[in-house]
Amino acid sequence: MKHAYNVYEDRCPTRLVLDRLADKWALLILDRLEDGPVRFNHLRRDIKGISQKVLSQTLKKLERDGLISRTVFPTVPVTVEYALTPLGLTLTETVSALAHWAERNMDAVLAAQASYDAASGAR
Amino acid sequence: MKHAYNVYEDRCPTRLVLDRLADKWALLILDRLEDGPVRFNHLRRDIKGISQKVLSQTLKKLERDGLISRTVFPTVPVTVEYALTPLGLTLTETVSALAHWAERNMDAVLAAQASYDAASGAR
DNA sequence: CGGGATCCGAGCAGATACTG
DNA sequence: CAGTATCTGCTCGGATCCCG
């Protein structure tokens, strides 16, 4: 057993955390915040395809988990900045590794998919 | 820009890969296979809470992506072993890092959630 | 043992409209 | 600008039954 306890157990708290991390949007947001604080609509524009509702929900979850901070500036109209917390920062190293793996091995994965599809299509 | 190209773009292939990885069950399965080949019902028993259908679907996706291999032994009844491919093996290092991050920082996350909930509950 | 097929209900996501 | 509210689908996952 390479884990401190059984990660595969049903109500294991690690699963709860892992569960939260296993979210495409959350990963992209964390990755995007790595370079510094970003405002709401800026995130919305940068992360193509996310809806305002889902972005809002995901940000709230990440804030609840203590991974990002939300700062409101009392300008008119109001400005809100999202930034990584120190905890969130420690996570982005790992998330980055995942993103870079995807980049490096994308071709291999696509090739595997193509050959898999060809094999089952032949049937 | 720390990526070779814009990961946040809509139809970026990296997103497709990242999307696949952002799956709680897939991560758990990859992690579980790290120690060696495992049979179907063994996985089913080990990864508590997964249904046979979802396990089957997830395994198929991972196989399609070239991350795991499926070997059928013509015994009676038939035996099927799932194992990491070399490509999948390179990924588990990163997945492991994620799992260990979750383990190490679980307490901090739970604490953050508690204080967040207390703050919004007070309103 | 290792699945596929089917049915079904809950929840999540998209679109739209409105607000401080 | 930065969201909330509501409604509506529509996919995902659980349960069950069956097969090689």
PDB file of N, CA and C in Angstrom, chain A residues 60-95:
ATOM      1  N   LYS A  60     -16.726  29.446  -6.733  1.00  0.00           N
ATOM      2  CA  LYS A  60     -17.222  29.362  -5.368  1.00  0.00           C
ATOM      3  C   LYS A  60     -16.709  28.099  -4.670  1.00  0.00           C
ATOM      4  N   LYS A  61     -16.727  27.001  -5.390  1.00  0.00           N
ATOM      5  CA  LYS A  61     -16.222  25.751  -4.837  1.00  0.00           C
ATOM      6  C   LYS A  61     -14.741  25.867  -4.502  1.00  0.00           C
ATOM      7  N   LEU A  62     -13.987  26.429  -5.415  1.00  0.00           N
ATOM      8  CA  LEU A  62     -12.542  26.556  -5.206  1.00  0.00           C
ATOM      9  C   LEU A  62     -12.254  27.474  -4.027  1.00  0.00           C
ATOM     10  N   GLU A  63     -13.094  28.494  -3.880  1.00  0.00           N
ATOM     11  CA  GLU A  63     -12.913  29.404  -2.748  1.00  0.00           C
ATOM     12  C   GLU A  63     -13.247  28.679  -1.445  1.00  0.00           C
ATOM     13  N   ARG A  64     -14.297  27.899  -1.488  1.00  0.00           N
ATOM     14  CA  ARG A  64     -14.692  27.130  -0.301  1.00  0.00           C
ATOM     15  C   ARG A  64     -13.596  26.154   0.116  1.00  0.00           C
ATOM     16  N   ASP A  65     -12.912  25.617  -0.866  1.00  0.00           N
ATOM     17  CA  ASP A  65     -11.841  24.667  -0.573  1.00  0.00           C
ATOM     18  C   ASP A  65     -10.559  25.364  -0.121  1.00  0.00           C
ATOM     19  N   GLY A  66     -10.584  26.688  -0.133  1.00  0.00           N
ATOM     20  CA  GLY A  66      -9.403  27.425   0.306  1.00  0.00           C
ATOM     21  C   GLY A  66      -8.298  27.464  -0.723  1.00  0.00           C
ATOM     22  N   LEU A  67      -8.641  27.194  -1.980  1.00  0.00           N
ATOM     23  CA  LEU A  67      -7.614  27.149  -3.018  1.00  0.00           C
ATOM     24  C   LEU A  67      -7.432  28.494  -3.715  1.00  0.00           C
ATOM     25  N   ILE A  68      -8.498  29.268  -3.754  1.00  0.00           N
ATOM     26  CA  ILE A  68      -8.396  30.607  -4.340  1.00  0.00           C
ATOM     27  C   ILE A  68      -9.040  31.625  -3.400  1.00  0.00           C
ATOM     28  N   SER A  69      -8.657  32.888  -3.587  1.00  0.00           N
ATOM     29  CA  SER A  69      -9.233  33.953  -2.782  1.00  0.00           C
ATOM     30  C   SER A  69     -10.029  34.889  -3.691  1.00  0.00           C
ATOM     31  N   ARG A  70     -11.008  35.527  -3.106  1.00  0.00           N
ATOM     32  CA  ARG A  70     -11.881  36.432  -3.854  1.00  0.00           C
ATOM     33  C   ARG A  70     -11.788  37.801  -3.206  1.00  0.00           C
ATOM     34  N   THR A  71     -11.325  38.783  -3.954  1.00  0.00           N
ATOM     35  CA  THR A  71     -11.150  40.122  -3.419  1.00  0.00           C
ATOM     36  C   THR A  71     -12.015  41.111  -4.183  1.00  0.00           C
ATOM     37  N   VAL A  72     -12.841  41.833  -3.425  1.00  0.00           N
ATOM     38  CA  VAL A  72     -13.730  42.813  -4.051  1.00  0.00           C
ATOM     39  C   VAL A  72     -13.152  44.212  -3.870  1.00  0.00           C
ATOM     40  N   PHE A  73     -12.995  44.941  -4.977  1.00  0.00           N
ATOM     41  CA  PHE A  73     -12.550  46.330  -4.914  1.00  0.00           C
ATOM     42  C   PHE A  73     -13.749  47.240  -5.109  1.00  0.00           C
ATOM     43  N   PRO A  74     -13.975  48.161  -4.149  1.00  0.00           N
ATOM     44  CA  PRO A  74     -15.182  48.998  -4.168  1.00  0.00           C
ATOM     45  C   PRO A  74     -15.120  50.105  -5.209  1.00  0.00           C
ATOM     46  N   THR A  75     -14.777  49.741  -6.429  1.00  0.00           N
ATOM     47  CA  THR A  75     -14.811  50.702  -7.515  1.00  0.00           C
ATOM     48  C   THR A  75     -16.230  50.755  -8.059  1.00  0.00           C
ATOM     49  N   VAL A  76     -16.470  51.656  -9.017  1.00  0.00           N
ATOM     50  CA  VAL A  76     -17.777  51.688  -9.679  1.00  0.00           C
ATOM     51  C   VAL A  76     -17.561  51.553 -11.182  1.00  0.00           C
ATOM     52  N   PRO A  77     -18.032  50.450 -11.756  1.00  0.00           N
ATOM     53  CA  PRO A  77     -18.648  49.312 -11.074  1.00  0.00           C
ATOM     54  C   PRO A  77     -17.623  48.457 -10.348  1.00  0.00           C
ATOM     55  N   VAL A  78     -18.078  47.577  -9.531  1.00  0.00           N
ATOM     56  CA  VAL A  78     -17.181  46.812  -8.666  1.00  0.00           C
ATOM     57  C   VAL A  78     -16.230  45.946  -9.485  1.00  0.00           C
ATOM     58  N   THR A  79     -15.074  45.726  -8.907  1.00  0.00           N
ATOM     59  CA  THR A  79     -14.075  44.867  -9.526  1.00  0.00           C
ATOM     60  C   THR A  79     -13.803  43.704  -8.581  1.00  0.00           C
ATOM     61  N   VAL A  80     -13.757  42.508  -9.114  1.00  0.00           N
ATOM     62  CA  VAL A  80     -13.475  41.336  -8.292  1.00  0.00           C
ATOM     63  C   VAL A  80     -12.284  40.588  -8.868  1.00  0.00           C
ATOM     64  N   GLU A  81     -11.333  40.342  -8.001  1.00  0.00           N
ATOM     65  CA  GLU A  81     -10.146  39.625  -8.449  1.00  0.00           C
ATOM     66  C   GLU A  81     -10.056  38.259  -7.786  1.00  0.00           C
ATOM     67  N   TYR A  82      -9.750  37.281  -8.578  1.00  0.00           N
ATOM     68  CA  TYR A  82      -9.528  35.942  -8.049  1.00  0.00           C
ATOM     69  C   TYR A  82      -8.041  35.634  -8.114  1.00  0.00           C
ATOM     70  N   ALA A  83      -7.524  35.070  -7.029  1.00  0.00           N
ATOM     71  CA  ALA A  83      -6.097  34.746  -6.992  1.00  0.00           C
ATOM     72  C   ALA A  83      -5.888  33.429  -6.252  1.00  0.00           C
ATOM     73  N   LEU A  84      -4.766  32.823  -6.499  1.00  0.00           N
ATOM     74  CA  LEU A  84      -4.428  31.599  -5.779  1.00  0.00           C
ATOM     75  C   LEU A  84      -4.088  31.918  -4.339  1.00  0.00           C
ATOM     76  N   THR A  85      -4.510  31.073  -3.421  1.00  0.00           N
ATOM     77  CA  THR A  85      -4.036  31.162  -2.052  1.00  0.00           C
ATOM     78  C   THR A  85      -2.705  30.411  -1.987  1.00  0.00           C
ATOM     79  N   PRO A  86      -1.976  30.537  -0.878  1.00  0.00           N
ATOM     80  CA  PRO A  86      -0.745  29.752  -0.745  1.00  0.00           C
ATOM     81  C   PRO A  86      -1.015  28.259  -0.918  1.00  0.00           C
ATOM     82  N   LEU A  87      -2.146  27.801  -0.385  1.00  0.00           N
ATOM     83  CA  LEU A  87      -2.519  26.396  -0.546  1.00  0.00           C
ATOM     84  C   LEU A  87      -2.749  26.058  -2.012  1.00  0.00           C
ATOM     85  N   GLY A  88      -3.480  26.932  -2.684  1.00  0.00           N
ATOM     86  CA  GLY A  88      -3.759  26.723  -4.093  1.00  0.00           C
ATOM     87  C   GLY A  88      -2.490  26.696  -4.921  1.00  0.00           C
ATOM     88  N   LEU A  89      -1.558  27.531  -4.511  1.00  0.00           N
ATOM     89  CA  LEU A  89      -0.282  27.605  -5.236  1.00  0.00           C
ATOM     90  C   LEU A  89       0.464  26.278  -5.198  1.00  0.00           C
ATOM     91  N   THR A  90       0.417  25.623  -4.051  1.00  0.00           N
ATOM     92  CA  THR A  90       1.108  24.338  -3.943  1.00  0.00           C
ATOM     93  C   THR A  90       0.459  23.300  -4.865  1.00  0.00           C
ATOM     94  N   LEU A  91      -0.834  23.495  -5.115  1.00  0.00           N
ATOM     95  CA  LEU A  91      -1.525  22.545  -5.974  1.00  0.00           C
ATOM     96  C   LEU A  91      -1.211  22.757  -7.450  1.00  0.00           C
ATOM     97  N   THR A  92      -1.019  23.999  -7.837  1.00  0.00           N
ATOM     98  CA  THR A  92      -0.829  24.292  -9.262  1.00  0.00           C
ATOM     99  C   THR A  92       0.412  23.637  -9.829  1.00  0.00           C
ATOM    100  N   GLU A  93       1.386  23.382  -8.974  1.00  0.00           N
ATOM    101  CA  GLU A  93       2.571  22.690  -9.467  1.00  0.00           C
ATOM    102  C   GLU A  93       2.170  21.330 -10.037  1.00  0.00           C
ATOM    103  N   THR A  94       1.317  20.646  -9.296  1.00  0.00           N
ATOM    104  CA  THR A  94       0.854  19.333  -9.723  1.00  0.00           C
ATOM    105  C   THR A  94      -0.077  19.443 -10.925  1.00  0.00           C
ATOM    106  N   VAL A  95      -0.963  20.415 -10.864  1.00  0.00           N
ATOM    107  CA  VAL A  95      -1.900  20.614 -11.969  1.00  0.00           C
ATOM    108  C   VAL A  95      -1.141  20.932 -13.251  1.00  0.00           C
TER     109      VAL A  95
END
